[in-house]
Short mmCIF file of C-alpha atoms and ligand atoms in Angstrom, two decimals:
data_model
loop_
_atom_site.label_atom_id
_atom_site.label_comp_id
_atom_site.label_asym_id
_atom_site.label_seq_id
_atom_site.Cartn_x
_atom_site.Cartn_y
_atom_site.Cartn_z
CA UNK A 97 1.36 -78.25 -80.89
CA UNK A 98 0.58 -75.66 -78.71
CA UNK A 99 3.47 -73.21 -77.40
CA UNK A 100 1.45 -71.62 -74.83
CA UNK A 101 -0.77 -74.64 -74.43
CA UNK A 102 -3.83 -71.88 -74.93
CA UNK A 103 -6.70 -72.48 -76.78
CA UNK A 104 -8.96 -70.51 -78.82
CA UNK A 105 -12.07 -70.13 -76.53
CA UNK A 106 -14.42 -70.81 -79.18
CA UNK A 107 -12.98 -72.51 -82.19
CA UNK A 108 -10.54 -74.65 -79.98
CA UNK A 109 -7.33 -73.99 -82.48
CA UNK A 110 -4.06 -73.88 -80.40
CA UNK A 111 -2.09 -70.76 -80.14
CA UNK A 112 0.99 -70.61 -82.09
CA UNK A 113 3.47 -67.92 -82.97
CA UNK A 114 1.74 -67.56 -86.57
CA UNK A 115 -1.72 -67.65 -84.62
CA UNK A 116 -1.42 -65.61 -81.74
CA UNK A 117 -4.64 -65.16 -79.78
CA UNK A 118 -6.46 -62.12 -78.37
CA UNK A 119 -8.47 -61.66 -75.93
CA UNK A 120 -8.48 -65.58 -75.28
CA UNK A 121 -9.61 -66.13 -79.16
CA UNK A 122 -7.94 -66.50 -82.40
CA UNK A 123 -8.17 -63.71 -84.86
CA UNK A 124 -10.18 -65.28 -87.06
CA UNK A 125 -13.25 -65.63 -84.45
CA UNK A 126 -12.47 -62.93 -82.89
CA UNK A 127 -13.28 -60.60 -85.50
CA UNK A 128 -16.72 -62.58 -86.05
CA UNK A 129 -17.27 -61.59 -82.39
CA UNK A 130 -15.45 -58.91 -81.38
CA UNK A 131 -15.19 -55.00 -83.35
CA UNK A 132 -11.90 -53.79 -83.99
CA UNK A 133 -12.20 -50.64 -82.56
CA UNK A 134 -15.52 -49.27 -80.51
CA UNK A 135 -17.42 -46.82 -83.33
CA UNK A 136 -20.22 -44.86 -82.27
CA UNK A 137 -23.76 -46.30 -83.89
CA UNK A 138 -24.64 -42.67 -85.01
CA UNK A 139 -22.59 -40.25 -86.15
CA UNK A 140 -23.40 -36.29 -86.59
CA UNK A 141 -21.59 -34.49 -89.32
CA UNK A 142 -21.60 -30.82 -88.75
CA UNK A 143 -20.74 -29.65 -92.55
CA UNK A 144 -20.82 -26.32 -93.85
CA UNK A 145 -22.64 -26.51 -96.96
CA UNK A 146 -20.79 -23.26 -98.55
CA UNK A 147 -17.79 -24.38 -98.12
CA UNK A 148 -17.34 -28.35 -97.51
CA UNK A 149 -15.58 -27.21 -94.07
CA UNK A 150 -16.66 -29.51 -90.67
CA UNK A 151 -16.77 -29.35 -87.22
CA UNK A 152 -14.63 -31.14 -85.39
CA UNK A 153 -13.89 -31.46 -81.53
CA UNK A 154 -14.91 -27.96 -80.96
CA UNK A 155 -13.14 -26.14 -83.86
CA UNK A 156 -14.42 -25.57 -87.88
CA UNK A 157 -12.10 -27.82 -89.69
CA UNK A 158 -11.36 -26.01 -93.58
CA UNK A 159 -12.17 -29.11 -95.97
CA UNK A 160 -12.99 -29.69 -99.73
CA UNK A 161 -13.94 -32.76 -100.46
CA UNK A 162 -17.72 -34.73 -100.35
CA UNK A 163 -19.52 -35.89 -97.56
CA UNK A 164 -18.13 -39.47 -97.96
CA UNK A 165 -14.66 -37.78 -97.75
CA UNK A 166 -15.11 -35.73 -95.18
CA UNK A 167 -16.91 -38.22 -92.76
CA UNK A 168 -13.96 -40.34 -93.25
CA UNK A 169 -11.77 -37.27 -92.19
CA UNK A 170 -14.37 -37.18 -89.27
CA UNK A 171 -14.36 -40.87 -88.13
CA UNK A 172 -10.43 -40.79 -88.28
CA UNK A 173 -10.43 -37.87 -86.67
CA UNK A 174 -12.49 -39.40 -83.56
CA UNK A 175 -10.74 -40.88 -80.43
CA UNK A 176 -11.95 -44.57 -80.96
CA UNK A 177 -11.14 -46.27 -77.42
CA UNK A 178 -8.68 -49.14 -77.69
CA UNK A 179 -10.32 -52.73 -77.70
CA UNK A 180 -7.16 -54.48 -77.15
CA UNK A 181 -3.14 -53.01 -76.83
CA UNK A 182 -2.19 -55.37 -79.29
CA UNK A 183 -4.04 -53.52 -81.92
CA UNK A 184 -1.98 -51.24 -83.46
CA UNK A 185 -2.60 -49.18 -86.78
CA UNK A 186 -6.09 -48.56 -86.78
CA UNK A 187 -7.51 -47.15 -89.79
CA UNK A 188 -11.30 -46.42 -91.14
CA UNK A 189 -12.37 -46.58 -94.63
CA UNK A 190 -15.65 -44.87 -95.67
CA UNK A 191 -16.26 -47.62 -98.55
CA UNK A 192 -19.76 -45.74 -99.80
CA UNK A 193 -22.34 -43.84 -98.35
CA UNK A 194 -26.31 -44.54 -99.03
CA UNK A 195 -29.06 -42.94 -97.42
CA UNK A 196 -27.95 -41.99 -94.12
CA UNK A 197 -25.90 -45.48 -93.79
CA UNK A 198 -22.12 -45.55 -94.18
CA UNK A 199 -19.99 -48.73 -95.01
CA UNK A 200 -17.05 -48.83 -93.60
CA UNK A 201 -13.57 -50.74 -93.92
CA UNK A 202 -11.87 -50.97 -90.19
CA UNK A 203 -8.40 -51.91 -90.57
CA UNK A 204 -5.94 -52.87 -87.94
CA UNK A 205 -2.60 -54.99 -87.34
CA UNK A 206 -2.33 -57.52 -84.49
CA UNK A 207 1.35 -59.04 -83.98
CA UNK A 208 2.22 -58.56 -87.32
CA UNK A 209 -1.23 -60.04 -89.02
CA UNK A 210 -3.44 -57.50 -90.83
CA UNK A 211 -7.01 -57.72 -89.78
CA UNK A 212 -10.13 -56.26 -91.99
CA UNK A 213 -13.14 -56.15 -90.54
CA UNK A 214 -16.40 -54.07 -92.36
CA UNK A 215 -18.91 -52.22 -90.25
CA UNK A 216 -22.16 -50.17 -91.08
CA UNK A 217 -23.12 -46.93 -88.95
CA UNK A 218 -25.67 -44.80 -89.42
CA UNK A 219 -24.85 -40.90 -90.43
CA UNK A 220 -26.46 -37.91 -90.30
CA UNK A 221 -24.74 -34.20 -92.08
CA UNK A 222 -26.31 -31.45 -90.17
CA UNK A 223 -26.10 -28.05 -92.67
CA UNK A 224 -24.30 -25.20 -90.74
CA UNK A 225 -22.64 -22.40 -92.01
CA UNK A 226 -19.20 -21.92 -91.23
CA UNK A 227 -18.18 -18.64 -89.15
CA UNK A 228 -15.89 -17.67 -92.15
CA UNK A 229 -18.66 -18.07 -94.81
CA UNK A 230 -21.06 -16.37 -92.18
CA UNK A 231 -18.63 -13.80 -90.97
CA UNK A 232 -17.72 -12.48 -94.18
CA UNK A 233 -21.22 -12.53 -95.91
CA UNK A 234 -23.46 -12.07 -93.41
CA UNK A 235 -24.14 -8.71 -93.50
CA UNK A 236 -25.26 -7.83 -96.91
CA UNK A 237 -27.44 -10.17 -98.88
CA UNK A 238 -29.69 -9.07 -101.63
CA UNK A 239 -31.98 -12.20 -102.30
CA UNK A 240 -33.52 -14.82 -99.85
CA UNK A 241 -34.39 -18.44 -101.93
CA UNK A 242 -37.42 -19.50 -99.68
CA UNK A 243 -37.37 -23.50 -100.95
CA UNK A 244 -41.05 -25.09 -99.45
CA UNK A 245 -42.50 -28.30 -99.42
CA UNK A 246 -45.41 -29.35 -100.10
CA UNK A 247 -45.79 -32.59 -97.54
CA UNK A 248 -42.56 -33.31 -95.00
CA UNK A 249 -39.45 -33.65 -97.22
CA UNK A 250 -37.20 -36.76 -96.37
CA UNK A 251 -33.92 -35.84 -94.81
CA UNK A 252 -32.85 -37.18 -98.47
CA UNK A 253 -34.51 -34.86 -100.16
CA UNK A 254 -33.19 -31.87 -97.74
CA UNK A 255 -29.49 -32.86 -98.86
CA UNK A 256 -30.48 -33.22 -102.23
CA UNK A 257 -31.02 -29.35 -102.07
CA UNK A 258 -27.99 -28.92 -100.49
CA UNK A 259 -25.59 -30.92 -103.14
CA UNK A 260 -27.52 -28.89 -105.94
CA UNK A 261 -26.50 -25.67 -104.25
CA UNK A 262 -23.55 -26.86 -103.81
CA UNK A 263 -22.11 -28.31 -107.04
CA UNK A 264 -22.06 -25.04 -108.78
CA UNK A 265 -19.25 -22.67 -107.92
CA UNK A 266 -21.35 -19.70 -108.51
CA UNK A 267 -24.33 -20.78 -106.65
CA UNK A 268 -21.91 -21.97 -103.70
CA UNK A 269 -19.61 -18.51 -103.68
CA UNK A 270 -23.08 -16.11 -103.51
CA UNK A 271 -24.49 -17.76 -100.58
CA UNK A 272 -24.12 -15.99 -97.28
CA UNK A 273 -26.88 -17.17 -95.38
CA UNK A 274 -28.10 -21.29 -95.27
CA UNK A 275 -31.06 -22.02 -92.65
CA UNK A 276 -33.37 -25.02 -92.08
CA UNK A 277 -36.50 -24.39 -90.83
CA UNK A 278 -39.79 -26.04 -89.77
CA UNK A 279 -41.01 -24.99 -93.02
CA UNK A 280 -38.46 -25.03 -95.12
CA UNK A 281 -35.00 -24.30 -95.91
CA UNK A 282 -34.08 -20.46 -96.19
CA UNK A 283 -31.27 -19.50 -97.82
CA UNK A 284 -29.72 -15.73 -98.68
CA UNK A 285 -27.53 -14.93 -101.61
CA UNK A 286 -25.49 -12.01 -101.98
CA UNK A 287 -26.09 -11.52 -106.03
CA UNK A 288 -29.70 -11.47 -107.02
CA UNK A 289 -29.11 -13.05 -110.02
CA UNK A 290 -27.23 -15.95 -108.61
CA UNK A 291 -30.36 -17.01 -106.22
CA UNK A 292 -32.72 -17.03 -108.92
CA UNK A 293 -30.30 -19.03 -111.24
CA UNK A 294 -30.27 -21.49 -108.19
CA UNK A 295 -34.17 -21.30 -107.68
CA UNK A 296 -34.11 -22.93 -111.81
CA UNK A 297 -31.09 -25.22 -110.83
CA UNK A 298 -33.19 -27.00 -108.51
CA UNK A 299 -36.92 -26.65 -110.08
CA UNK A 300 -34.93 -28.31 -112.42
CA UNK A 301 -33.89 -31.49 -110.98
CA UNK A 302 -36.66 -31.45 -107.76
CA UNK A 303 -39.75 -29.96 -109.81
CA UNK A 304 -41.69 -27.53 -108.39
CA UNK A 305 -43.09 -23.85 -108.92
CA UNK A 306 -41.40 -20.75 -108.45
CA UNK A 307 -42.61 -17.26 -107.23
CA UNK A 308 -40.81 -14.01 -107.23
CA UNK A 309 -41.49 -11.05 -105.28
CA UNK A 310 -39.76 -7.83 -104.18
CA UNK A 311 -39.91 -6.39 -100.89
CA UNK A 312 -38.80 -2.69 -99.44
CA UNK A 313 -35.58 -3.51 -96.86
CA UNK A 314 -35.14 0.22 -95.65
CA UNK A 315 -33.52 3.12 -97.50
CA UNK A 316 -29.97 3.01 -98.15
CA UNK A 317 -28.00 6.57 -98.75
CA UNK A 318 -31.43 7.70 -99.39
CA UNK A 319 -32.12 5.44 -102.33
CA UNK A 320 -35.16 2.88 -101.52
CA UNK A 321 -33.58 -0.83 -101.24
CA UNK A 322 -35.22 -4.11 -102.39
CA UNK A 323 -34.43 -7.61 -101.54
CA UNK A 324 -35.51 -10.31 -104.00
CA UNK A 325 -37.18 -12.98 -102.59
CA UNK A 326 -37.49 -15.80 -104.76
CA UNK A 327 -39.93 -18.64 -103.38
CA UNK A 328 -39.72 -21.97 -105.04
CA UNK A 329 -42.64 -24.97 -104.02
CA UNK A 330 -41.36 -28.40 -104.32
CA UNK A 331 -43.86 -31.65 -104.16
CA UNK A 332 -43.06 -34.24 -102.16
CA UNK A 333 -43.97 -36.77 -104.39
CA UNK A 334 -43.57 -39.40 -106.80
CA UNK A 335 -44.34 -41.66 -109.52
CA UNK A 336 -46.88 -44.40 -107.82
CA UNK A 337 -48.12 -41.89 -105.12
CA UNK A 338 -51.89 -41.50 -104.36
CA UNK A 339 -52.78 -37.58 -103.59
CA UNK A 340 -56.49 -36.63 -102.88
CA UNK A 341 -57.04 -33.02 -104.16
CA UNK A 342 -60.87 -31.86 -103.20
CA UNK A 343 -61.99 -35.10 -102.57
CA UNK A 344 -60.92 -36.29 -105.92
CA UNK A 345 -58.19 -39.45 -105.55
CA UNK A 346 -55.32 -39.29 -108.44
CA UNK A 347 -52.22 -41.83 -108.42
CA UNK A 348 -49.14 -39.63 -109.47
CA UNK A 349 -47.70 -40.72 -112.99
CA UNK A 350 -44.88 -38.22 -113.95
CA UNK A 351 -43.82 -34.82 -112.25
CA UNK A 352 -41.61 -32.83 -114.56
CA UNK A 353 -40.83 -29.28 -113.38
CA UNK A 354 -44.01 -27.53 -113.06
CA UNK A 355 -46.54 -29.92 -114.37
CA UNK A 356 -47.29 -32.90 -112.81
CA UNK A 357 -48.88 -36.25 -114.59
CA UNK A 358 -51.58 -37.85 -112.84
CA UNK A 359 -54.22 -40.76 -113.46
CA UNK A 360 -57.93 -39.47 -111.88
CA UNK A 361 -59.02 -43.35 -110.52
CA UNK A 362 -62.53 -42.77 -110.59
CA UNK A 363 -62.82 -42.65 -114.86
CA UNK A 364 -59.31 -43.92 -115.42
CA UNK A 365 -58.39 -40.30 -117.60
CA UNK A 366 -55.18 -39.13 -117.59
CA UNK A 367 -54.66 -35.54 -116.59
CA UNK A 368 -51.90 -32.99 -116.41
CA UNK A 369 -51.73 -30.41 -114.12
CA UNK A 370 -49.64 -27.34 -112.84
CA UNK A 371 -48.10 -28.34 -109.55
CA UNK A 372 -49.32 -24.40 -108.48
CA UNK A 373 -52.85 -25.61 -109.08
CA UNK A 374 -52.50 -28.02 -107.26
CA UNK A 375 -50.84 -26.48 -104.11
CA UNK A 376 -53.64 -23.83 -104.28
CA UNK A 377 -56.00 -26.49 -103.76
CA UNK A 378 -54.81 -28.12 -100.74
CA UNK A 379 -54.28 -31.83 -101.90
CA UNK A 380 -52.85 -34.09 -99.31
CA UNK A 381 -50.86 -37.27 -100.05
CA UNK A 382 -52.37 -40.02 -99.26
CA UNK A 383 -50.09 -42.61 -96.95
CA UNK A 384 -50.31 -46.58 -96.78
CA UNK A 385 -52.46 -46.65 -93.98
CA UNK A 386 -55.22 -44.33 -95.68
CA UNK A 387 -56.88 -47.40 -97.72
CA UNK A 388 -56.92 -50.55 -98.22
CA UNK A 389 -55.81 -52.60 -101.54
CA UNK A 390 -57.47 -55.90 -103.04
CA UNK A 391 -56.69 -58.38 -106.36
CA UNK A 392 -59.59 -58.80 -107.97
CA UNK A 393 -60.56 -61.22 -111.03
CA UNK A 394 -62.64 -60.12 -113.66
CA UNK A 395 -65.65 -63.39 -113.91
CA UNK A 396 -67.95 -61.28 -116.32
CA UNK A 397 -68.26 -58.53 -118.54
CA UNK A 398 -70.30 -56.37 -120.24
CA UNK A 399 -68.86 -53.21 -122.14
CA UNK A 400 -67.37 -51.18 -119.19
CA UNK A 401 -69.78 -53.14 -116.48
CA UNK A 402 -67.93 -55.85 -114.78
CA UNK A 403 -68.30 -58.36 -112.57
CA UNK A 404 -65.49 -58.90 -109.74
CA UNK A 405 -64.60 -61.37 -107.30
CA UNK A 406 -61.87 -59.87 -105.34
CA UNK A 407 -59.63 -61.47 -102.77
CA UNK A 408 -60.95 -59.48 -99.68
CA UNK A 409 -64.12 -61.39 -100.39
CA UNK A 410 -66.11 -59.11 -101.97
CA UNK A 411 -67.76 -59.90 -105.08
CA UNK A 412 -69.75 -57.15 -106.74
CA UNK A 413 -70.57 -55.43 -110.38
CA UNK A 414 -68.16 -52.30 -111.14
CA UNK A 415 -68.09 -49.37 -113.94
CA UNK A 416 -64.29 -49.59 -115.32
CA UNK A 417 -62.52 -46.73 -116.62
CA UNK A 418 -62.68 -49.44 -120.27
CA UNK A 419 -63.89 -52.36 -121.21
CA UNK A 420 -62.84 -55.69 -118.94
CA UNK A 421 -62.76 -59.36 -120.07
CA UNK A 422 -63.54 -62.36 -118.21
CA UNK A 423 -60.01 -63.49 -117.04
CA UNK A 424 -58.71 -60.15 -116.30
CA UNK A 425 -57.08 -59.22 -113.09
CA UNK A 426 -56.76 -55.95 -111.63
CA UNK A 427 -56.23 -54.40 -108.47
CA UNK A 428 -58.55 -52.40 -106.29
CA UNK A 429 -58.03 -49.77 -103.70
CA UNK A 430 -60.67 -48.27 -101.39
CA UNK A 431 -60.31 -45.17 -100.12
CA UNK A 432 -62.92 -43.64 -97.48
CA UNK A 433 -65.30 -46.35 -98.44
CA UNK A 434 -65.37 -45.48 -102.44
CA UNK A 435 -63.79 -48.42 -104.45
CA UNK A 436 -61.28 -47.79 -107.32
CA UNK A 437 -60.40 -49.89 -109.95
CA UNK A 438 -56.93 -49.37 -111.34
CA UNK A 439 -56.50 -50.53 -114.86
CA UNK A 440 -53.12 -50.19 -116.54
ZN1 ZN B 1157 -11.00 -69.47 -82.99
ZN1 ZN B 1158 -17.96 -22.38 -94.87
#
C-alpha cells in the first residue's frame, strides 16, 4: 500500500517510508538513470611532478601521495552541483586509474538509505612545477636531461618518464627545472651527477641511447662554468612494430636498452642493431594504414619457392625466408607494392 499513493515513474513500485522516491523514481531506478552527483567528463590534474603538490581552485595544494590519491583529493575537492537536496553525504572514491580513465565509487545517502553508484571519467595530469620547487631551485642548475623521441610518444609514455623521475628521492630532490616541449621533455637538475644517474634510470626501463656533452654557461668569479647536458633518445616502439629504415622493412622483435631486435622481412634474418644506428638513419615507423595484410595457404613447394593462394585473391609463386610445405599458412603484408612473407 501506498502512503503517498506515488508511484515510481518507471518501475511502477509504490512509495513507502522504507522506499522513498526521488525525483518521481525509486532509488533503485533512479540510480540506473540518474548520476548521483554531476562530475565533469574530463578532468585536468595540474601536478607538480617534484613534489606530488596540485593545483587546486587557484592555489598549489602541498600533497604526497600518487596520482590516484591525489585526483581523489582533487575530485573531492571540486564543487559537484547538487542533483537532488535529499542527497546528503556525497563522497568520491578513485577505485583505480588506467590509461587516462579513472573508476570511480560515488557514494551518497538519501533518507537514511546508502546509495553506490560507479562512474568512469576520463583524466588527464598536466606536469607543472610548483612555485616552491621552482622558486627555490630555479636559479642554479648544473645539468639539463634533454629526453627525445624518436616518433610521437603517447601521453603514457610521457608519464612514464615522469613516475621514473619521480620514484627516486634523489632524482626527485635535484630537479629544479621540469618542461614539456614539442620535442621533448627538458628537464634541469641541480647536481650533475644526479641527472645523469636519472638519464640510466630511465634508458633503463624506456630503452634508448644516451649522449653527453658539455657546454660553456658564462664565467663565474672568473672561473669558466659548464653545464652538463645529458641527451637521452628513446624509440617509440615495440615488440610487433613494422619500421622502414632506408627502404628496408623490419618488424621490431625485442628493444632492450640500446640495442634493438629486429626481423629484416625480405630474407626472414634476424638482426640486432644499436637504436643510435638506427636514429642516424632516419627510419620511420610504419602505421596500420601504410600496408595491407593477407592469409595465405601454402598449395606447393619447392625448397624455398612456394606457391600461394592468399585470401586477397592473389595466387602467385614466392621466395620464403625457408623452406614451406604444402598445408602451411602464413601471413603476408605488402608494403609500397613489395610483398612480404612473414614466417614464424
Ligand atoms: Zn523504480
Ligand atoms: Zn613542487
Amino acid at each position: 500500500m501506498s502512503l503517498s499513493g506515488r508511484f515510481c515513474l518507471r518501475c511502477g513500485k509504490p512509495e513507502t517510508l522504507e522506499n522513498p522516491l526521488i525525483e518521481g523514481l525509486c532509488l533503485e531506478c533512479f540510480l540506473k538513470e540518474r548520476s548521483l552527483v554531476r562530475l565533469p567528463d574530463r578532468v585536468a590534474l595540474t601536478r607538480c611532478p617534484a613534489c606530488g603538490s596540485i593545483y587546486l581552485k587557484g592555489t598549489w595544494l602541498h600533497f604526497s601521495g600518487g596520482v590516484r590519491d591525489a585526483l581523489q583529493h582533487y575530485l573531492r575537492a571540486l564543487k559537484k552541483p547538487v542533483v537532488s537536496p535529499n542527497l546528503t553525504e556525497i563522497d568520491v572514491e578513485v577505485l583505480g586509474i588506467h590509461k587516462g580513465e579513472a573508476e570511480l565509487l560515488v557514494k551518497s545517502c538519501f533518507k537514511g538509505r546508502s546509495a553506490e553508484q560507479r562512474v568512469v571519467i576520463r583524466y588527464e595530469v598536466i606536469n607543472r612545477l610548483c612555485p616552491k620547487c621552482l622558486g627555490v631551485k630555479v636559479k642554479d642548475y648544473n645539468a639539463v636531461l634533454q629526453v627525445r623521441f624518436a616518433g610521437s610518444p603517447s601521453r603514457e609514455l610521457t608519464n612514464e618518464v615522469v613516475r621514473t623521475l619521480t620514484s627516486d628521492r634523489e632524482i626527485s630532490g635535484s630537479i629544479t627545472d621540469y618542461e614539456e616541449l614539442q620535442e621533448g621533455i627538458d628537464v634541469k637538475f641541480s647536481i650533475a651527477s644526479v641527472a645523469r644517474q636519472a638519464a640510466m634510470h630511465l634508458r633503463n626501463s624506456l630503452g634508448g641511447y644516451l649522449t653527453e656533452s658539455w657546454k660553456l654557461h658564462g664565467l663565474v668569479k672568473g672561473k669558466r662554468h659548464s653545464k652538463l647536458f645529458v641527451v637521452l633518445r628513446i624509440p617509440v616502439f615495440t615488440s610487433g612494430d613494422l619500421i622502414d629504415s632506408r627502404g628496408v622493412l623490419l618488424e621490431v622483435l625485442n628493444v632492450k636498452e640500446e640495442r634493438v631486435t629486429v626481423r629484416r622481412l625480405s630474407d626472414g634474418k634476424l638482426l640486432n642493431l644499436s637504436i643510435k644506428s638506427l636514429v642516424k638513419d632516419g627510419f620511420r615507423q610504419l602505421s596500420r594504414d601504410d600496408y595491407v595484410t593477407t592469409e595465405c595457404l601454402v598449395t606447393e613447394a619447392l625448397g624455398r619457392e612456394a606457391v600461394m593462394v592468399c585470401e586477397d585473391g592473389t595466387t602467385a609463386k614466392w621466395e620464403t625466408a625457408r623452406p614451406l610445405k604444402a598445408g602451411d599458412r602464413v601471413s603476408a603484408l605488402t608494403y609500397k607494392d613489395v610483398r612480404y612473407i612473414k614466417i614464424r
